[in-house]
Short mmCIF file of C-alpha atoms in Angstrom, two decimals:
data_model
loop_
_atom_site.label_atom_id
_atom_site.label_comp_id
_atom_site.label_asym_id
_atom_site.label_seq_id
_atom_site.Cartn_x
_atom_site.Cartn_y
_atom_site.Cartn_z
CA UNK A 1 7.57 11.30 7.54
CA UNK A 2 8.64 14.88 6.94
CA UNK A 3 7.53 17.23 4.15
CA UNK A 4 9.80 20.26 4.37
CA UNK A 5 8.89 22.18 7.51
CA UNK A 6 5.39 20.72 7.84
CA UNK A 7 4.45 18.80 10.96
CA UNK A 8 2.85 15.44 10.11
CA UNK A 9 0.77 15.63 13.30
CA UNK A 10 -0.10 19.29 12.66
CA UNK A 11 1.71 20.47 15.78
CA UNK A 12 -0.02 18.08 18.19
CA UNK A 13 3.44 17.10 19.46
CA UNK A 14 3.77 20.57 20.98
CA UNK A 15 1.08 19.76 23.51
CA UNK A 16 3.71 18.04 25.67
CA UNK A 17 7.46 18.71 25.83
CA UNK A 18 8.22 15.00 26.14
CA UNK A 19 6.77 14.01 22.74
CA UNK A 20 9.10 12.71 20.00
CA UNK A 21 8.19 12.52 16.30
CA UNK A 22 10.60 10.30 14.31
CA UNK A 23 11.12 10.89 10.60
CA UNK A 24 10.77 7.44 9.05
CA UNK A 25 10.44 6.55 5.36
CA UNK A 26 7.06 7.26 3.76
CA UNK A 27 7.06 4.22 1.43
CA UNK A 28 9.31 1.76 3.25
CA UNK A 29 7.91 -1.49 4.63
CA UNK A 30 6.48 -1.87 8.11
CA UNK A 31 9.41 -4.14 9.03
CA UNK A 32 12.07 -1.64 7.93
CA UNK A 33 10.35 1.23 9.73
CA UNK A 34 10.14 -0.79 12.95
CA UNK A 35 13.89 -1.42 12.83
CA UNK A 36 14.56 2.26 12.15
CA UNK A 37 12.30 3.35 15.01
CA UNK A 38 14.25 1.23 17.52
CA UNK A 39 17.59 2.83 16.61
CA UNK A 40 16.02 6.30 16.43
CA UNK A 41 15.18 5.87 20.11
CA UNK A 42 18.18 3.90 21.40
CA UNK A 43 20.87 5.28 19.09
CA UNK A 44 23.45 3.54 16.90
CA UNK A 45 23.41 2.34 13.30
CA UNK A 46 20.16 0.88 11.99
CA UNK A 47 20.55 -2.90 11.55
CA UNK A 48 17.84 -4.39 9.35
CA UNK A 49 19.00 -7.93 10.08
CA UNK A 50 21.14 -10.09 7.79
CA UNK A 51 18.47 -12.58 6.71
CA UNK A 52 15.89 -9.91 5.85
CA UNK A 53 18.44 -7.72 4.05
CA UNK A 54 19.72 -10.54 1.85
CA UNK A 55 16.17 -11.66 1.00
CA UNK A 56 15.10 -8.11 0.08
CA UNK A 57 18.25 -7.03 -1.72
CA UNK A 58 19.35 -4.05 0.36
CA UNK A 59 22.16 -3.15 2.73
CA UNK A 60 22.00 -4.68 6.20
CA UNK A 61 22.94 -1.36 7.76
CA UNK A 62 21.38 2.07 7.38
CA UNK A 63 21.33 5.46 8.98
CA UNK A 64 23.52 6.19 12.02
CA UNK A 65 21.99 7.91 15.06
CA UNK A 66 25.00 9.27 16.94
CA UNK A 67 22.72 10.02 19.88
CA UNK A 68 19.47 8.17 20.55
CA UNK A 69 16.44 10.34 21.19
CA UNK A 70 15.58 8.29 24.29
CA UNK A 71 18.61 6.06 25.06
CA UNK A 72 17.39 5.16 28.56
CA UNK A 73 14.39 3.35 27.06
CA UNK A 74 13.86 -0.01 28.75
CA UNK A 75 11.31 -1.83 30.91
CA UNK A 76 11.80 0.66 33.74
CA UNK A 77 11.45 3.58 31.34
CA UNK A 78 8.69 2.44 28.97
CA UNK A 79 7.10 4.54 26.24
CA UNK A 80 3.61 5.44 25.04
CA UNK A 81 3.35 5.18 21.25
CA UNK A 82 0.84 7.00 19.03
CA UNK A 83 0.68 5.83 15.40
CA UNK A 84 -1.33 7.08 12.44
CA UNK A 85 -2.36 4.70 9.63
CA UNK A 86 0.51 2.26 8.88
CA UNK A 87 2.38 3.78 11.83
CA UNK A 88 0.15 1.77 14.16
CA UNK A 89 1.34 -1.49 12.58
CA UNK A 90 4.96 -0.28 12.75
CA UNK A 91 4.66 0.03 16.53
CA UNK A 92 3.02 -3.40 16.83
CA UNK A 93 5.83 -4.98 14.81
CA UNK A 94 8.42 -3.15 16.93
CA UNK A 95 6.79 -4.44 20.13
CA UNK A 96 6.90 -8.00 18.78
CA UNK A 97 10.58 -7.54 17.88
CA UNK A 98 11.24 -6.37 21.44
CA UNK A 99 9.47 -9.45 22.80
CA UNK A 100 11.45 -11.69 20.44
CA UNK A 101 14.75 -10.01 21.42
CA UNK A 102 15.41 -9.39 17.74
CA UNK A 103 18.05 -6.65 18.09
CA UNK A 104 21.70 -7.75 18.20
CA UNK A 105 23.46 -6.48 21.29
CA UNK A 106 20.20 -5.90 23.19
CA UNK A 107 19.44 -9.15 25.00
CA UNK A 108 17.19 -7.55 27.63
CA UNK A 109 14.43 -6.17 25.40
CA UNK A 110 10.85 -7.18 26.12
CA UNK A 111 7.29 -6.28 25.16
CA UNK A 112 7.07 -4.35 28.44
CA UNK A 113 9.22 -1.57 26.97
CA UNK A 114 5.91 -0.44 25.41
CA UNK A 115 3.41 0.89 27.94
CA UNK A 116 0.62 1.80 25.53
CA UNK A 117 -0.19 1.96 21.82
CA UNK A 118 -2.74 4.44 20.49
CA UNK A 119 -3.79 4.09 16.86
CA UNK A 120 -5.30 6.94 14.84
CA UNK A 121 -6.93 5.38 11.76
CA UNK A 122 -4.66 2.37 12.27
CA UNK A 123 -4.07 -0.01 9.34
CA UNK A 124 -4.42 -3.30 11.24
CA UNK A 125 -6.16 -5.52 8.70
CA UNK A 126 -5.30 -4.06 5.32
CA UNK A 127 -7.36 -1.95 2.94
CA UNK A 128 -9.27 -2.49 -0.29
CA UNK A 129 -7.79 0.86 -1.42
CA UNK A 130 -4.62 -1.03 -2.39
CA UNK A 131 -6.51 -3.09 -4.98
CA UNK A 132 -8.20 -0.02 -6.42
CA UNK A 133 -4.78 1.62 -6.84
CA UNK A 134 -3.26 -1.40 -8.56
CA UNK A 135 -2.25 -4.23 -6.21
CA UNK A 136 -3.36 -7.62 -7.47
CA UNK A 137 -6.19 -9.11 -5.35
CA UNK A 138 -4.93 -12.55 -6.40
CA UNK A 139 -1.88 -12.37 -4.14
CA UNK A 140 -1.77 -8.96 -2.40
CA UNK A 141 1.95 -8.74 -3.23
CA UNK A 142 2.38 -7.65 -6.84
CA UNK A 143 1.08 -4.79 -9.00
CA UNK A 144 -0.99 -4.92 -12.16
CA UNK A 145 0.97 -4.12 -15.31
CA UNK A 146 -0.96 -0.88 -15.90
CA UNK A 147 -2.13 1.08 -12.85
CA UNK A 148 -1.65 4.21 -10.75
CA UNK A 149 0.93 2.50 -8.57
CA UNK A 150 3.13 1.74 -11.58
CA UNK A 151 3.34 5.47 -12.31
CA UNK A 152 4.23 6.13 -8.67
CA UNK A 153 6.87 3.38 -8.82
CA UNK A 154 8.60 4.96 -11.81
CA UNK A 155 8.52 8.41 -10.20
CA UNK A 156 10.01 7.15 -6.93
CA UNK A 157 12.78 5.20 -8.72
CA UNK A 158 13.84 8.23 -10.77
CA UNK A 159 13.61 10.51 -7.71
CA UNK A 160 15.87 8.25 -5.63
CA UNK A 161 18.25 7.60 -8.54
CA UNK A 162 18.76 11.32 -9.17
CA UNK A 163 19.66 11.66 -5.47
CA UNK A 164 19.48 15.46 -5.32
CA UNK A 165 20.58 16.37 -1.75
CA UNK A 166 18.35 19.43 -1.17
CA UNK A 167 15.33 17.61 -2.60
CA UNK A 168 15.98 14.50 -0.46
CA UNK A 169 16.34 16.77 2.57
CA UNK A 170 12.88 18.17 1.79
CA UNK A 171 11.23 14.79 1.21
CA UNK A 172 12.67 11.27 1.45
CA UNK A 173 10.80 8.08 0.53
CA UNK A 174 13.16 6.15 2.81
CA UNK A 175 14.89 3.84 0.31
CA UNK A 176 18.49 4.96 0.89
CA UNK A 177 19.45 1.49 2.17
CA UNK A 178 18.63 0.08 -1.29
CA UNK A 179 21.48 2.16 -2.74
CA UNK A 180 19.83 3.07 -6.03
CA UNK A 181 21.53 6.49 -6.38
CA UNK A 182 23.18 7.17 -9.76
CA UNK A 183 26.47 7.53 -7.86
CA UNK A 184 26.32 3.84 -6.91
CA UNK A 185 24.50 2.03 -9.72
CA UNK A 186 24.83 4.24 -12.80
CA UNK A 187 22.44 4.14 -15.75
CA UNK A 188 22.28 0.33 -15.81
CA UNK A 189 21.14 0.30 -12.21
CA UNK A 190 18.34 2.68 -13.12
CA UNK A 191 17.24 0.41 -15.98
CA UNK A 192 17.35 -2.63 -13.68
CA UNK A 193 15.07 -0.91 -11.19
CA UNK A 194 12.66 0.28 -13.87
CA UNK A 195 12.51 -3.23 -15.40
CA UNK A 196 11.70 -4.64 -11.95
CA UNK A 197 14.88 -6.67 -11.48
CA UNK A 198 16.19 -4.86 -8.40
CA UNK A 199 15.06 -2.36 -5.76
CA UNK A 200 12.23 -2.26 -3.22
CA UNK A 201 9.46 -2.82 -5.77
CA UNK A 202 11.16 -5.95 -7.10
CA UNK A 203 11.58 -7.54 -3.66
CA UNK A 204 8.23 -6.38 -2.27
CA UNK A 205 9.96 -4.65 0.65
CA UNK A 206 7.79 -1.51 0.57
CA UNK A 207 4.58 -0.36 2.20
CA UNK A 208 1.79 -1.33 -0.23
CA UNK A 209 2.21 -5.13 0.06
CA UNK A 210 1.91 -4.67 3.84
CA UNK A 211 -1.38 -2.82 3.40
CA UNK A 212 -3.25 -5.41 1.34
CA UNK A 213 -5.58 -7.71 3.26
CA UNK A 214 -3.29 -10.67 2.54
CA UNK A 215 -0.16 -8.74 3.53
CA UNK A 216 -1.71 -7.58 6.79
CA UNK A 217 -2.71 -11.14 7.60
CA UNK A 218 0.87 -12.27 7.00
CA UNK A 219 2.09 -9.61 9.44
CA UNK A 220 -0.65 -10.22 12.00
CA UNK A 221 0.00 -13.96 12.11
CA UNK A 222 3.21 -13.16 14.03
CA UNK A 223 1.95 -10.28 16.19
CA UNK A 224 0.54 -10.53 19.71
CA UNK A 225 -1.57 -8.27 21.89
CA UNK A 226 0.41 -8.37 25.12
CA UNK A 227 -1.12 -8.62 28.61
CA UNK A 228 0.81 -5.73 30.21
CA UNK A 229 0.31 -3.15 27.44
CA UNK A 230 -2.66 -0.81 27.02
CA UNK A 231 -4.17 -0.51 23.53
CA UNK A 232 -6.42 2.23 22.13
CA UNK A 233 -7.79 2.86 18.67
CA UNK A 234 -9.70 5.66 16.92
CA UNK A 235 -11.43 4.40 13.76
CA UNK A 236 -12.40 7.13 11.29
CA UNK A 237 -15.45 6.86 9.05
CA UNK A 238 -16.92 8.99 6.24
CA UNK A 239 -19.73 6.74 5.01
CA UNK A 240 -23.35 6.01 5.85
CA UNK A 241 -26.13 3.71 4.67
CA UNK A 242 -28.91 5.07 2.42
CA UNK A 243 -31.55 2.64 1.16
CA UNK A 244 -29.17 -0.23 1.80
CA UNK A 245 -26.28 1.38 -0.09
CA UNK A 246 -23.04 2.57 1.49
CA UNK A 247 -22.22 6.10 0.29
CA UNK A 248 -20.10 9.09 1.45
CA UNK A 249 -21.73 10.62 4.52
CA UNK A 250 -21.47 14.21 3.22
CA UNK A 251 -19.89 16.34 0.54
CA UNK A 252 -18.87 19.31 2.68
CA UNK A 253 -17.25 17.35 5.49
CA UNK A 254 -14.87 15.33 3.31
CA UNK A 255 -11.54 16.51 1.98
CA UNK A 256 -12.01 16.97 -1.80
CA UNK A 257 -9.22 14.47 -2.51
CA UNK A 258 -11.00 11.87 -0.42
CA UNK A 259 -14.62 12.18 -1.60
CA UNK A 260 -14.11 10.12 -4.76
CA UNK A 261 -11.92 7.66 -2.83
CA UNK A 262 -14.60 7.16 -0.17
CA UNK A 263 -17.12 6.53 -2.95
CA UNK A 264 -14.83 4.08 -4.76
CA UNK A 265 -14.10 2.10 -1.61
CA UNK A 266 -17.75 1.96 -0.61
CA UNK A 267 -18.50 0.32 -3.97
CA UNK A 268 -15.58 -2.14 -3.95
CA UNK A 269 -16.39 -5.71 -4.94
CA UNK A 270 -13.85 -8.51 -4.75
CA UNK A 271 -13.42 -10.03 -8.24
CA UNK A 272 -15.71 -13.09 -8.44
CA UNK A 273 -13.08 -15.12 -10.34
CA UNK A 274 -10.43 -14.57 -7.63
CA UNK A 275 -10.41 -16.58 -4.38
CA UNK A 276 -11.31 -14.37 -1.38
CA UNK A 277 -8.44 -13.28 0.87
CA UNK A 278 -9.81 -15.24 3.84
CA UNK A 279 -12.57 -17.67 4.70
CA UNK A 280 -15.81 -15.84 5.47
CA UNK A 281 -14.90 -12.71 3.47
CA UNK A 282 -17.92 -10.51 2.60
CA UNK A 283 -17.80 -7.32 0.50
CA UNK A 284 -20.29 -5.58 2.79
CA UNK A 285 -17.90 -5.88 5.75
CA UNK A 286 -15.40 -3.70 3.87
CA UNK A 287 -17.66 -0.92 2.55
CA UNK A 288 -17.53 1.59 5.43
CA UNK A 289 -14.31 3.60 5.11
CA UNK A 290 -12.51 6.94 5.54
CA UNK A 291 -11.16 7.25 1.99
CA UNK A 292 -7.95 5.32 2.67
CA UNK A 293 -8.79 2.54 5.12
CA UNK A 294 -11.85 0.42 5.85
CA UNK A 295 -13.53 0.49 9.27
CA UNK A 296 -12.99 -3.27 9.27
CA UNK A 297 -9.27 -2.55 9.37
CA UNK A 298 -9.11 0.26 11.93
CA UNK A 299 -10.89 -0.86 15.09
CA UNK A 300 -8.52 -3.61 16.24
CA UNK A 301 -6.53 -6.58 14.86
CA UNK A 302 -9.09 -9.05 13.48
CA UNK A 303 -7.34 -11.18 10.86
CA UNK A 304 -6.37 -13.98 10.81
CA UNK A 305 -7.33 -14.14 14.52
CA UNK A 306 -9.48 -11.57 16.31
CA UNK A 307 -7.79 -9.93 19.30
CA UNK A 308 -9.66 -8.91 22.50
CA UNK A 309 -11.52 -5.63 22.03
CA UNK A 310 -14.06 -3.30 23.62
CA UNK A 311 -16.16 -0.72 21.77
CA UNK A 312 -16.11 2.55 23.76
CA UNK A 313 -19.18 4.77 23.68
CA UNK A 314 -18.35 6.68 26.85
CA UNK A 315 -14.96 6.78 28.58
CA UNK A 316 -16.67 6.27 31.91
CA UNK A 317 -17.82 2.82 30.76
CA UNK A 318 -14.31 1.40 30.68
CA UNK A 319 -12.72 2.70 33.87
CA UNK A 320 -10.49 1.39 35.27
CA UNK A 321 -8.66 0.58 32.04
CA UNK A 322 -7.34 -2.94 31.61
CA UNK A 323 -4.22 -3.90 29.63
CA UNK A 324 -4.33 -6.49 26.87
CA UNK A 325 -7.59 -5.18 25.35
CA UNK A 326 -8.09 -2.95 22.30
CA UNK A 327 -10.39 -0.10 23.35
CA UNK A 328 -11.75 1.50 20.19
CA UNK A 329 -13.90 4.51 19.33
CA UNK A 330 -15.64 5.53 16.10
CA UNK A 331 -14.96 9.07 14.86
CA UNK A 332 -16.79 10.83 12.02
CA UNK A 333 -13.77 11.95 9.99
CA UNK A 334 -11.76 11.20 6.87
CA UNK A 335 -8.26 9.71 6.94
CA UNK A 336 -6.47 13.08 6.99
CA UNK A 337 -8.51 14.97 9.58
CA UNK A 338 -6.10 14.61 12.50
CA UNK A 339 -2.85 15.23 10.61
CA UNK A 340 -1.12 17.97 8.56
CA UNK A 341 -3.87 20.64 8.79
CA UNK A 342 -4.98 21.51 12.31
CA UNK A 343 -7.54 24.13 11.28
CA UNK A 344 -9.50 21.63 9.20
CA UNK A 345 -10.25 19.42 12.20
CA UNK A 346 -11.27 22.36 14.39
CA UNK A 347 -12.15 21.62 17.99
CA UNK A 348 -12.11 17.87 17.31
CA UNK A 349 -8.34 18.04 16.85
CA UNK A 350 -7.75 19.31 20.38
CA UNK A 351 -10.34 16.99 21.89
CA UNK A 352 -8.69 13.89 20.41
CA UNK A 353 -5.06 14.74 21.16
CA UNK A 354 -5.78 16.23 24.60
CA UNK A 355 -7.63 13.04 25.56
CA UNK A 356 -4.73 10.88 24.30
CA UNK A 357 -2.07 12.81 26.22
CA UNK A 358 -4.22 13.10 29.35
CA UNK A 359 -4.85 9.35 29.32
CA UNK A 360 -1.13 8.66 28.94
CA UNK A 361 -0.31 10.96 31.86
CA UNK A 362 -3.07 10.03 34.29
CA UNK A 363 -4.81 6.75 33.55
CA UNK A 364 -2.31 4.37 32.01
CA UNK A 365 0.39 2.94 34.24
CA UNK A 366 1.87 -0.43 35.07
CA UNK A 367 0.88 -1.58 38.52
CA UNK A 368 4.28 -3.11 39.21
CA UNK A 369 6.09 0.10 38.21
CA UNK A 370 5.43 3.19 40.35
CA UNK A 371 6.99 5.66 37.89
CA UNK A 372 5.24 7.08 34.84
CA UNK A 373 7.05 6.89 31.50
CA UNK A 374 9.12 9.81 30.39
CA UNK A 375 8.19 9.93 26.74
CA UNK A 376 5.46 9.59 24.16
CA UNK A 377 6.44 8.70 20.60
CA UNK A 378 4.16 9.57 17.70
CA UNK A 379 4.71 7.50 14.59
CA UNK A 380 3.34 8.67 11.27
CA UNK A 381 2.06 6.74 8.33
#
């Protein structure tokens, strides 16, 4: 995701000359972003797959990458991936696609093209934030008739329909493959999108349905933690317990935009008249959060099946590292601390990213392959 000249990762990519930062859609679905990420690396025209494209009402083909950013990518030249928020799920879906050989013309793909995945505030199990913003807790797919997300939906539709080149170059939501520009659909196409008959919000092929608890479970039911890949996760938290209540941990340490969001999420209660999203659901499990995601979501994949994990207090406790296990740490931070604004994170910023890059260079390698990978890819939200 690009916003003008701003770096999503606040310049962390400059810590190593072999780091790539793809510009994927900010509101597109996890599936669509995973497809785009593959072609960003290998080159060629993005192919979303015929079945998916027909079901979701968009073009099968998208952007053309004349030259891949890492065309030699394969099992002998694997990659380390670093993903923030939904970006972590994008990489997991991409790895599963590689294992399933889901890209036409690439019969040799495998899960071993991915050497490691590092998640920063990774959205593995959904977030109660989606319900507070307007997704229906009944199904985790649709929006309430009146809510914040409906306003966002209208704004995005008009923005994409107007299709102003310099504005799209500055910021792109990623829905070009839906073809909702005024040049293609005219005024009736705009009305159809607004009325919910066509477009990404009609088909559900956008990011919010993937971030509900139910949507994450639908994704996770097809995703594996693979035995030859190393997995790491940094879960961010801005809450604490006081007299049995979960509240924001401080006023000064939280981004002003996130303080009220942390408070809202810490007080979330699933509607009593709506069936819970999974058997054994408890509100208290979802109260600790960073203003955007719940701790329950960020440590490792848990729903519908819990994947192998290890809570890391000290790095020395888990050496040598083993593949196929999610190593996770807790970090006192809000959801935005390690992106966009480097100064805000202070010394913590360098400590986190230096440790990630050092681990990729020195401690993570495949025993059967003597060569280290050439590239690290950082995937944004």
